[in-house]
PDB file of C-alpha atoms in Angstrom:
ATOM      1  CA  ARG A 431      22.238  16.671  66.177  1.00  0.00           C
ATOM      2  CA  ALA A 432      24.683  16.909  63.284  1.00  0.00           C
ATOM      3  CA  ARG A 433      23.813  19.078  60.348  1.00  0.00           C
ATOM      4  CA  ARG A 434      23.600  17.446  56.875  1.00  0.00           C
ATOM      5  CA  ALA A 435      25.997  18.557  54.199  1.00  0.00           C
ATOM      6  CA  PRO A 436      24.433  20.491  51.373  1.00  0.00           C
ATOM      7  CA  PRO A 437      23.925  18.532  48.082  1.00  0.00           C
ATOM      8  CA  GLU A 438      26.488  18.833  45.283  1.00  0.00           C
ATOM      9  CA  ASN A 439      25.738  21.333  42.577  1.00  0.00           C
ATOM     10  CA  THR A 440      25.019  18.985  39.638  1.00  0.00           C
ATOM     11  CA  SER A 441      23.363  21.546  37.436  1.00  0.00           C
ATOM     12  CA  ARG A 442      24.781  22.226  33.849  1.00  0.00           C
ATOM     13  CA  PRO A 443      24.262  25.240  31.626  1.00  0.00           C
ATOM     14  CA  HIS A 444      21.428  24.820  29.215  1.00  0.00           C
ATOM     15  CA  HIS A 445      23.594  26.026  26.256  1.00  0.00           C
ATOM     16  CA  GLN A 446      27.237  25.567  25.403  1.00  0.00           C
ATOM     17  CA  CYS A 447      29.130  27.810  22.930  1.00  0.00           C
ATOM     18  CA  VAL A 448      30.642  25.845  20.065  1.00  0.00           C
ATOM     19  CA  ALA A 449      33.222  27.333  17.720  1.00  0.00           C
ATOM     20  CA  CYS A 450      32.370  27.372  14.025  1.00  0.00           C
ATOM     21  CA  LYS A 451      34.548  24.910  12.162  1.00  0.00           C
ATOM     22  CA  ALA A 452      37.031  25.988   9.497  1.00  0.00           C
ATOM     23  CA  GLY A 453      35.333  27.232   6.358  1.00  0.00           C
ATOM     24  CA  PHE A 454      32.445  28.728   8.359  1.00  0.00           C
ATOM     25  CA  TYR A 455      31.927  31.917  10.323  1.00  0.00           C
ATOM     26  CA  ILE A 456      29.478  33.398  12.791  1.00  0.00           C
ATOM     27  CA  GLU A 457      27.828  36.697  11.958  1.00  0.00           C
ATOM     28  CA  ARG A 458      27.204  37.878  15.544  1.00  0.00           C
ATOM     29  CA  ALA A 459      27.628  36.548  19.044  1.00  0.00           C
ATOM     30  CA  SER A 460      23.950  35.972  19.700  1.00  0.00           C
ATOM     31  CA  THR A 461      23.335  33.751  16.708  1.00  0.00           C
ATOM     32  CA  THR A 462      23.099  29.993  16.925  1.00  0.00           C
ATOM     33  CA  LYS A 463      24.100  29.217  13.352  1.00  0.00           C
ATOM     34  CA  CYS A 464      27.368  29.187  11.446  1.00  0.00           C
ATOM     35  CA  PHE A 465      27.495  30.238   7.809  1.00  0.00           C
ATOM     36  CA  GLN A 466      29.680  28.925   5.011  1.00  0.00           C
ATOM     37  CA  CYS A 467      32.342  31.155   3.547  1.00  0.00           C
ATOM     38  CA  SER A 468      31.597  32.072  -0.056  1.00  0.00           C
ATOM     39  CA  ALA A 469      33.693  30.942  -2.980  1.00  0.00           C
ATOM     40  CA  GLY A 470      36.825  33.075  -3.144  1.00  0.00           C
ATOM     41  CA  PHE A 471      36.985  33.234   0.683  1.00  0.00           C
ATOM     42  CA  TYR A 472      38.146  30.996   3.528  1.00  0.00           C
ATOM     43  CA  SER A 473      38.296  30.865   7.326  1.00  0.00           C
ATOM     44  CA  SER A 474      39.938  29.022  10.162  1.00  0.00           C
ATOM     45  CA  ALA A 475      37.974  27.459  13.045  1.00  0.00           C
ATOM     46  CA  GLY A 476      36.166  29.929  15.311  1.00  0.00           C
ATOM     47  CA  ALA A 477      36.312  32.780  12.797  1.00  0.00           C
ATOM     48  CA  SER A 478      33.869  35.648  12.962  1.00  0.00           C
ATOM     49  CA  THR A 479      34.559  36.656   9.354  1.00  0.00           C
ATOM     50  CA  CYS A 480      35.883  35.041   6.219  1.00  0.00           C
ATOM     51  CA  THR A 481      39.106  36.158   4.565  1.00  0.00           C
ATOM     52  CA  ALA A 482      39.379  36.821   0.856  1.00  0.00           C
ATOM     53  CA  CYS A 483      41.829  34.713  -1.119  1.00  0.00           C
ATOM     54  CA  SER A 484      44.867  36.828  -1.882  1.00  0.00           C
ATOM     55  CA  ALA A 485      45.987  37.781  -5.386  1.00  0.00           C
ATOM     56  CA  GLY A 486      47.509  34.764  -7.076  1.00  0.00           C
ATOM     57  CA  ARG A 487      45.183  32.389  -5.217  1.00  0.00           C
ATOM     58  CA  TYR A 488      41.586  31.278  -5.691  1.00  0.00           C
ATOM     59  CA  MET A 489      38.837  29.052  -4.304  1.00  0.00           C
ATOM     60  CA  PRO A 490      35.923  27.781  -6.437  1.00  0.00           C
ATOM     61  CA  ASP A 491      34.025  26.103  -3.592  1.00  0.00           C
ATOM     62  CA  TYR A 492      32.058  27.241  -0.536  1.00  0.00           C
ATOM     63  CA  GLY A 493      33.045  26.459   3.064  1.00  0.00           C
ATOM     64  CA  GLN A 494      36.787  26.077   2.632  1.00  0.00           C
ATOM     65  CA  SER A 495      39.610  26.473   5.139  1.00  0.00           C
ATOM     66  CA  SER A 496      42.230  27.668   2.656  1.00  0.00           C
ATOM     67  CA  CYS A 497      42.718  28.876  -0.926  1.00  0.00           C
ATOM     68  CA  LEU A 498      44.423  27.252  -3.874  1.00  0.00           C
ATOM     69  CA  THR A 499      47.394  28.647  -5.746  1.00  0.00           C
ATOM     70  CA  CYS A 500      46.795  29.424  -9.410  1.00  0.00           C
ATOM     71  CA  PRO A 501      48.414  26.814 -11.657  1.00  0.00           C
ATOM     72  CA  SER A 502      51.297  27.572 -13.952  1.00  0.00           C
ATOM     73  CA  LYS A 503      50.627  30.360 -16.480  1.00  0.00           C
ATOM     74  CA  ALA A 504      47.391  31.386 -14.719  1.00  0.00           C
ATOM     75  CA  PHE A 505      46.831  34.277 -12.347  1.00  0.00           C
ATOM     76  CA  THR A 506      44.513  36.503 -10.331  1.00  0.00           C
ATOM     77  CA  THR A 507      45.323  40.165  -9.878  1.00  0.00           C
ATOM     78  CA  THR A 508      42.628  40.919  -7.283  1.00  0.00           C
ATOM     79  CA  THR A 509      41.520  39.249  -4.040  1.00  0.00           C
ATOM     80  CA  GLY A 510      38.480  37.070  -3.479  1.00  0.00           C
ATOM     81  CA  GLN A 511      38.548  35.262  -6.819  1.00  0.00           C
ATOM     82  CA  LYS A 512      36.710  32.025  -7.569  1.00  0.00           C
ATOM     83  CA  SER A 513      38.910  31.124 -10.546  1.00  0.00           C
ATOM     84  CA  CYS A 514      42.195  32.096 -12.170  1.00  0.00           C
ATOM     85  CA  ASP A 515      42.540  34.053 -15.362  1.00  0.00           C
ATOM     86  CA  HIS A 516      44.704  33.474 -18.412  1.00  0.00           C
ATOM     87  CA  CYS A 517      46.215  35.907 -20.835  1.00  0.00           C
ATOM     88  CA  GLY A 518      43.772  37.249 -23.411  1.00  0.00           C
ATOM     89  CA  ALA A 519      43.457  36.238 -27.042  1.00  0.00           C
ATOM     90  CA  GLY A 520      46.649  36.949 -28.977  1.00  0.00           C
ATOM     91  CA  GLN A 521      48.736  36.761 -25.790  1.00  0.00           C
ATOM     92  CA  VAL A 522      50.440  34.090 -23.732  1.00  0.00           C
ATOM     93  CA  TYR A 523      51.952  34.030 -20.268  1.00  0.00           C
ATOM     94  CA  ASP A 524      55.584  35.072 -20.136  1.00  0.00           C
ATOM     95  CA  ASP A 525      57.293  32.251 -18.256  1.00  0.00           C
ATOM     96  CA  THR A 526      60.796  33.718 -18.428  1.00  0.00           C
ATOM     97  CA  GLY A 527      60.609  34.628 -14.767  1.00  0.00           C
ATOM     98  CA  THR A 528      59.147  38.128 -14.922  1.00  0.00           C
ATOM     99  CA  GLY A 529      55.569  37.094 -14.206  1.00  0.00           C
ATOM    100  CA  THR A 530      53.960  35.714 -11.044  1.00  0.00           C
ATOM    101  CA  ALA A 531      50.519  34.416 -10.189  1.00  0.00           C
ATOM    102  CA  ALA A 532      49.691  37.768  -8.584  1.00  0.00           C
ATOM    103  CA  ALA A 533      51.467  40.047 -11.079  1.00  0.00           C
ATOM    104  CA  PRO A 534      51.227  38.382 -14.464  1.00  0.00           C
ATOM    105  CA  SER A 535      53.279  39.228 -17.505  1.00  0.00           C
ATOM    106  CA  CYS A 536      51.492  38.556 -20.782  1.00  0.00           C
ATOM    107  CA  GLU A 537      53.252  38.836 -24.126  1.00  0.00           C
ATOM    108  CA  ASP A 538      51.752  39.365 -27.564  1.00  0.00           C
ATOM    109  CA  CYS A 539      52.197  36.565 -30.071  1.00  0.00           C
ATOM    110  CA  ALA A 540      54.627  37.569 -32.829  1.00  0.00           C
ATOM    111  CA  PRO A 541      53.414  38.203 -36.405  1.00  0.00           C
ATOM    112  CA  GLY A 542      52.762  34.877 -38.105  1.00  0.00           C
ATOM    113  CA  TRP A 543      51.595  33.366 -34.804  1.00  0.00           C
ATOM    114  CA  TYR A 544      48.284  33.458 -32.895  1.00  0.00           C
ATOM    115  CA  ALA A 545      46.622  32.388 -29.666  1.00  0.00           C
ATOM    116  CA  SER A 546      43.036  31.975 -28.544  1.00  0.00           C
ATOM    117  CA  GLU A 547      42.059  33.169 -25.081  1.00  0.00           C
ATOM    118  CA  GLY A 548      43.455  30.776 -22.491  1.00  0.00           C
ATOM    119  CA  ASP A 549      46.069  29.249 -24.786  1.00  0.00           C
ATOM    120  CA  LEU A 550      49.335  28.555 -23.004  1.00  0.00           C
ATOM    121  CA  THR A 551      51.507  28.929 -26.104  1.00  0.00           C
ATOM    122  CA  CYS A 552      51.308  30.791 -29.407  1.00  0.00           C
ATOM    123  CA  ARG A 553      50.682  28.710 -32.516  1.00  0.00           C
ATOM    124  CA  MET A 554      52.014  29.269 -36.022  1.00  0.00           C
ATOM    125  CA  CYS A 555      49.656  30.280 -38.798  1.00  0.00           C
ATOM    126  CA  SER A 556      49.193  27.320 -41.153  1.00  0.00           C
ATOM    127  CA  ALA A 557      50.274  27.389 -44.785  1.00  0.00           C
ATOM    128  CA  GLY A 558      47.630  29.255 -46.779  1.00  0.00           C
ATOM    129  CA  LEU A 559      47.121  31.690 -43.888  1.00  0.00           C
ATOM    130  CA  TYR A 560      49.076  34.668 -42.640  1.00  0.00           C
ATOM    131  CA  GLY A 561      49.329  37.030 -39.682  1.00  0.00           C
ATOM    132  CA  ASP A 562      50.729  40.470 -40.371  1.00  0.00           C
ATOM    133  CA  GLN A 563      50.407  41.878 -36.842  1.00  0.00           C
ATOM    134  CA  SER A 564      51.435  40.925 -33.330  1.00  0.00           C
ATOM    135  CA  GLY A 565      48.859  39.870 -30.743  1.00  0.00           C
ATOM    136  CA  GLN A 566      46.427  38.187 -33.163  1.00  0.00           C
ATOM    137  CA  ARG A 567      43.673  35.850 -31.957  1.00  0.00           C
ATOM    138  CA  ASP A 568      43.578  34.025 -35.311  1.00  0.00           C
ATOM    139  CA  CYS A 569      45.174  34.071 -38.754  1.00  0.00           C
ATOM    140  CA  THR A 570      43.819  35.453 -42.014  1.00  0.00           C
ATOM    141  CA  LEU A 571      43.116  33.573 -45.236  1.00  0.00           C
ATOM    142  CA  CYS A 572      45.240  34.570 -48.194  1.00  0.00           C
ATOM    143  CA  PRO A 573      42.987  36.248 -50.787  1.00  0.00           C
ATOM    144  CA  GLY A 574      42.443  34.876 -54.283  1.00  0.00           C
ATOM    145  CA  GLY A 575      45.549  35.053 -56.451  1.00  0.00           C
ATOM    146  CA  GLN A 576      47.830  34.848 -53.416  1.00  0.00           C
ATOM    147  CA  TYR A 577      49.244  32.029 -51.297  1.00  0.00           C
ATOM    148  CA  SER A 578      51.565  31.232 -48.406  1.00  0.00           C
ATOM    149  CA  ALA A 579      53.715  28.169 -48.917  1.00  0.00           C
ATOM    150  CA  GLU A 580      54.966  27.730 -45.350  1.00  0.00           C
ATOM    151  CA  SER A 581      53.659  28.027 -41.807  1.00  0.00           C
ATOM    152  CA  GLY A 582      54.219  31.255 -39.911  1.00  0.00           C
ATOM    153  CA  ALA A 583      53.794  33.582 -42.898  1.00  0.00           C
ATOM    154  CA  ILE A 584      53.454  37.299 -42.171  1.00  0.00           C
ATOM    155  CA  LYS A 585      52.204  38.071 -45.683  1.00  0.00           C
ATOM    156  CA  CYS A 586      50.918  36.249 -48.745  1.00  0.00           C
ATOM    157  CA  THR A 587      52.744  35.954 -52.060  1.00  0.00           C
ATOM    158  CA  LEU A 588      51.256  36.803 -55.436  1.00  0.00           C
ATOM    159  CA  CYS A 589      50.835  33.878 -57.803  1.00  0.00           C
ATOM    160  CA  PRO A 590      53.461  34.298 -60.550  1.00  0.00           C
ATOM    161  CA  ALA A 591      52.461  35.018 -64.137  1.00  0.00           C
ATOM    162  CA  GLY A 592      51.081  31.917 -65.827  1.00  0.00           C
ATOM    163  CA  ARG A 593      49.575  30.619 -62.606  1.00  0.00           C
ATOM    164  CA  PHE A 594      46.372  31.398 -60.672  1.00  0.00           C
ATOM    165  CA  LEU A 595      44.562  30.671 -57.446  1.00  0.00           C
ATOM    166  CA  ALA A 596      40.798  31.003 -57.217  1.00  0.00           C
ATOM    167  CA  LYS A 597      40.375  29.599 -53.703  1.00  0.00           C
ATOM    168  CA  SER A 598      41.625  30.789 -50.347  1.00  0.00           C
ATOM    169  CA  TYR A 599      43.685  28.789 -47.853  1.00  0.00           C
ATOM    170  CA  ALA A 600      46.172  27.360 -50.341  1.00  0.00           C
ATOM    171  CA  SER A 601      49.906  26.806 -50.192  1.00  0.00           C
ATOM    172  CA  ALA A 602      50.539  26.835 -53.964  1.00  0.00           C
ATOM    173  CA  CYS A 603      49.080  28.230 -57.189  1.00  0.00           C
ATOM    174  CA  ASP A 604      47.780  26.250 -60.156  1.00  0.00           C
ATOM    175  CA  ALA A 605      49.173  26.564 -63.674  1.00  0.00           C
ATOM    176  CA  CYS A 606      46.995  28.009 -66.434  1.00  0.00           C
ATOM    177  CA  ARG A 607      46.138  25.334 -68.953  1.00  0.00           C
ATOM    178  CA  PRO A 608      47.158  25.602 -72.634  1.00  0.00           C
ATOM    179  CA  GLY A 609      45.159  28.255 -74.476  1.00  0.00           C
ATOM    180  CA  TYR A 610      45.119  30.509 -71.402  1.00  0.00           C
ATOM    181  CA  SER A 611      47.488  32.947 -69.700  1.00  0.00           C
ATOM    182  CA  SER A 612      47.619  35.108 -66.574  1.00  0.00           C
ATOM    183  CA  ALA A 613      49.389  38.078 -65.064  1.00  0.00           C
ATOM    184  CA  PRO A 614      50.882  37.959 -61.526  1.00  0.00           C
ATOM    185  CA  GLY A 615      48.300  37.704 -58.732  1.00  0.00           C
ATOM    186  CA  ALA A 616      45.550  36.300 -60.943  1.00  0.00           C
ATOM    187  CA  SER A 617      42.570  34.489 -59.444  1.00  0.00           C
ATOM    188  CA  VAL A 618      41.536  33.195 -62.906  1.00  0.00           C
ATOM    189  CA  CYS A 619      43.307  32.638 -66.199  1.00  0.00           C
ATOM    190  CA  THR A 620      42.324  34.524 -69.332  1.00  0.00           C
ATOM    191  CA  ALA A 621      41.609  32.741 -72.617  1.00  0.00           C
ATOM    192  CA  CYS A 622      43.804  33.674 -75.568  1.00  0.00           C
ATOM    193  CA  GLN A 623      41.770  35.821 -77.961  1.00  0.00           C
ATOM    194  CA  LYS A 624      41.148  34.905 -81.589  1.00  0.00           C
ATOM    195  CA  GLY A 625      44.335  35.044 -83.640  1.00  0.00           C
ATOM    196  CA  TRP A 626      46.476  34.214 -80.596  1.00  0.00           C
ATOM    197  CA  PHE A 627      47.509  30.941 -78.916  1.00  0.00           C
ATOM    198  CA  SER A 628      49.464  29.389 -76.056  1.00  0.00           C
ATOM    199  CA  ARG A 629      50.815  25.922 -76.585  1.00  0.00           C
ATOM    200  CA  SER A 630      51.917  24.986 -73.079  1.00  0.00           C
ATOM    201  CA  SER A 631      50.503  25.216 -69.556  1.00  0.00           C
ATOM    202  CA  GLY A 632      51.663  28.003 -67.278  1.00  0.00           C
ATOM    203  CA  SER A 633      51.883  30.645 -70.012  1.00  0.00           C
ATOM    204  CA  SER A 634      52.260  34.228 -68.860  1.00  0.00           C
ATOM    205  CA  THR A 635      51.170  35.627 -72.249  1.00  0.00           C
ATOM    206  CA  CYS A 636      49.570  34.401 -75.445  1.00  0.00           C
ATOM    207  CA  THR A 637      51.434  34.492 -78.778  1.00  0.00           C
ATOM    208  CA  VAL A 638      50.056  35.972 -81.969  1.00  0.00           C
ATOM    209  CA  CYS A 639      49.656  33.468 -84.786  1.00  0.00           C
ATOM    210  CA  TYR A 640      52.632  33.454 -87.147  1.00  0.00           C
ATOM    211  CA  ALA A 641      52.462  34.771 -90.711  1.00  0.00           C
ATOM    212  CA  GLY A 642      50.314  32.524 -92.864  1.00  0.00           C
ATOM    213  CA  GLN A 643      48.469  31.065 -89.839  1.00  0.00           C
ATOM    214  CA  TYR A 644      45.209  31.832 -88.038  1.00  0.00           C
ATOM    215  CA  SER A 645      42.989  30.802 -85.098  1.00  0.00           C
ATOM    216  CA  MET A 646      39.233  31.198 -85.362  1.00  0.00           C
ATOM    217  CA  TYR A 647      38.289  30.612 -81.726  1.00  0.00           C
ATOM    218  CA  PRO A 648      39.429  31.821 -78.282  1.00  0.00           C
ATOM    219  CA  ALA A 649      41.668  29.617 -76.107  1.00  0.00           C
ATOM    220  CA  ALA A 650      43.556  28.200 -79.089  1.00  0.00           C
ATOM    221  CA  THR A 651      46.550  25.996 -78.342  1.00  0.00           C
ATOM    222  CA  THR A 652      47.847  26.097 -81.933  1.00  0.00           C
ATOM    223  CA  CYS A 653      47.273  28.104 -85.072  1.00  0.00           C
ATOM    224  CA  LYS A 654      46.302  26.603 -88.439  1.00  0.00           C
ATOM    225  CA  SER A 655      48.138  27.275 -91.690  1.00  0.00           C
ATOM    226  CA  CYS A 656      46.373  28.821 -94.633  1.00  0.00           C
ATOM    227  CA  SER A 657      46.122  26.772 -97.834  1.00  0.00           C
ATOM    228  CA  ALA A 658      47.753  27.757-101.130  1.00  0.00           C
ATOM    229  CA  GLY A 659      46.141  30.760-102.735  1.00  0.00           C
ATOM    230  CA  THR A 660      45.028  32.241 -99.418  1.00  0.00           C
ATOM    231  CA  PHE A 661      46.567  34.408 -96.759  1.00  0.00           C
ATOM    232  CA  ALA A 662      46.033  34.774 -93.045  1.00  0.00           C
ATOM    233  CA  GLY A 663      43.743  37.458 -91.760  1.00  0.00           C
ATOM    234  CA  MET A 664      44.232  36.683 -88.007  1.00  0.00           C
ATOM    235  CA  VAL A 665      41.010  34.720 -87.525  1.00  0.00           C
ATOM    236  CA  GLN A 666      40.569  33.168 -90.949  1.00  0.00           C
ATOM    237  CA  CYS A 667      42.227  32.772 -94.326  1.00  0.00           C
ATOM    238  CA  GLU A 668      41.251  34.967 -97.206  1.00  0.00           C
ATOM    239  CA  ALA A 669      41.642  34.327-100.904  1.00  0.00           C
ATOM    240  CA  CYS A 670      44.441  36.122-102.686  1.00  0.00           C
ATOM    241  CA  LEU A 671      43.188  38.604-105.244  1.00  0.00           C
ATOM    242  CA  LEU A 672      44.148  37.991-108.864  1.00  0.00           C
ATOM    243  CA  TYR A 673      46.280  40.841-110.098  1.00  0.00           C
ATOM    244  CA  THR A 674      46.238  41.754-113.772  1.00  0.00           C
ATOM    245  CA  SER A 675      47.930  44.629-115.517  1.00  0.00           C
ATOM    246  CA  ASP A 676      46.161  46.723-118.100  1.00  0.00           C
TER     247      ASP A 676
END
């Protein structure tokens, strides 16, 4: 009789190999698990290793299929970075065409200007401050007796005679009041001593009382005249001595 045909082979393998999806990798052929690429790395589908982001690119997240390009005025100089860097304090990115995201060009801020770390542009020192060097992270307060009237100062100016400045961070000096005077660069005004006076504000010196006049107290704004029969002795009037001849 006729022989029966053998049955079809309907068996299937118990396991199928599946490629790791992009952003993952497989450590070895025998493993059954895919692993995420670390931040700063990426992979395409079926990868056995992850690839580091190249200089000028970065990736902050795990399990990614590509890297991001650093934004304008930011950079990475090494591979495998999770974030981009900026120029340090006192510097800004040179965007004149000499710098790239992989080979940055940072320039120092000029004197009178400053930048904090990560700033994209230098900023001028405010009035009352100054910056006497390039590449400064911040500006310096003018000391007492000195001021800077305009932004971007590289040095402070001494208060002129007759004016003073006790506080820092000022754009102008104050005038000494009547009865006081000051030399250039003064942080306080000095009271006129006894026998001297200054009538107006902003005096650079005090004036000695005129003949026949006196002032008894410091900080005088005027001198007083002696009465008849007396004469001035700087701080008070004294009686004239009676002269007789023998």
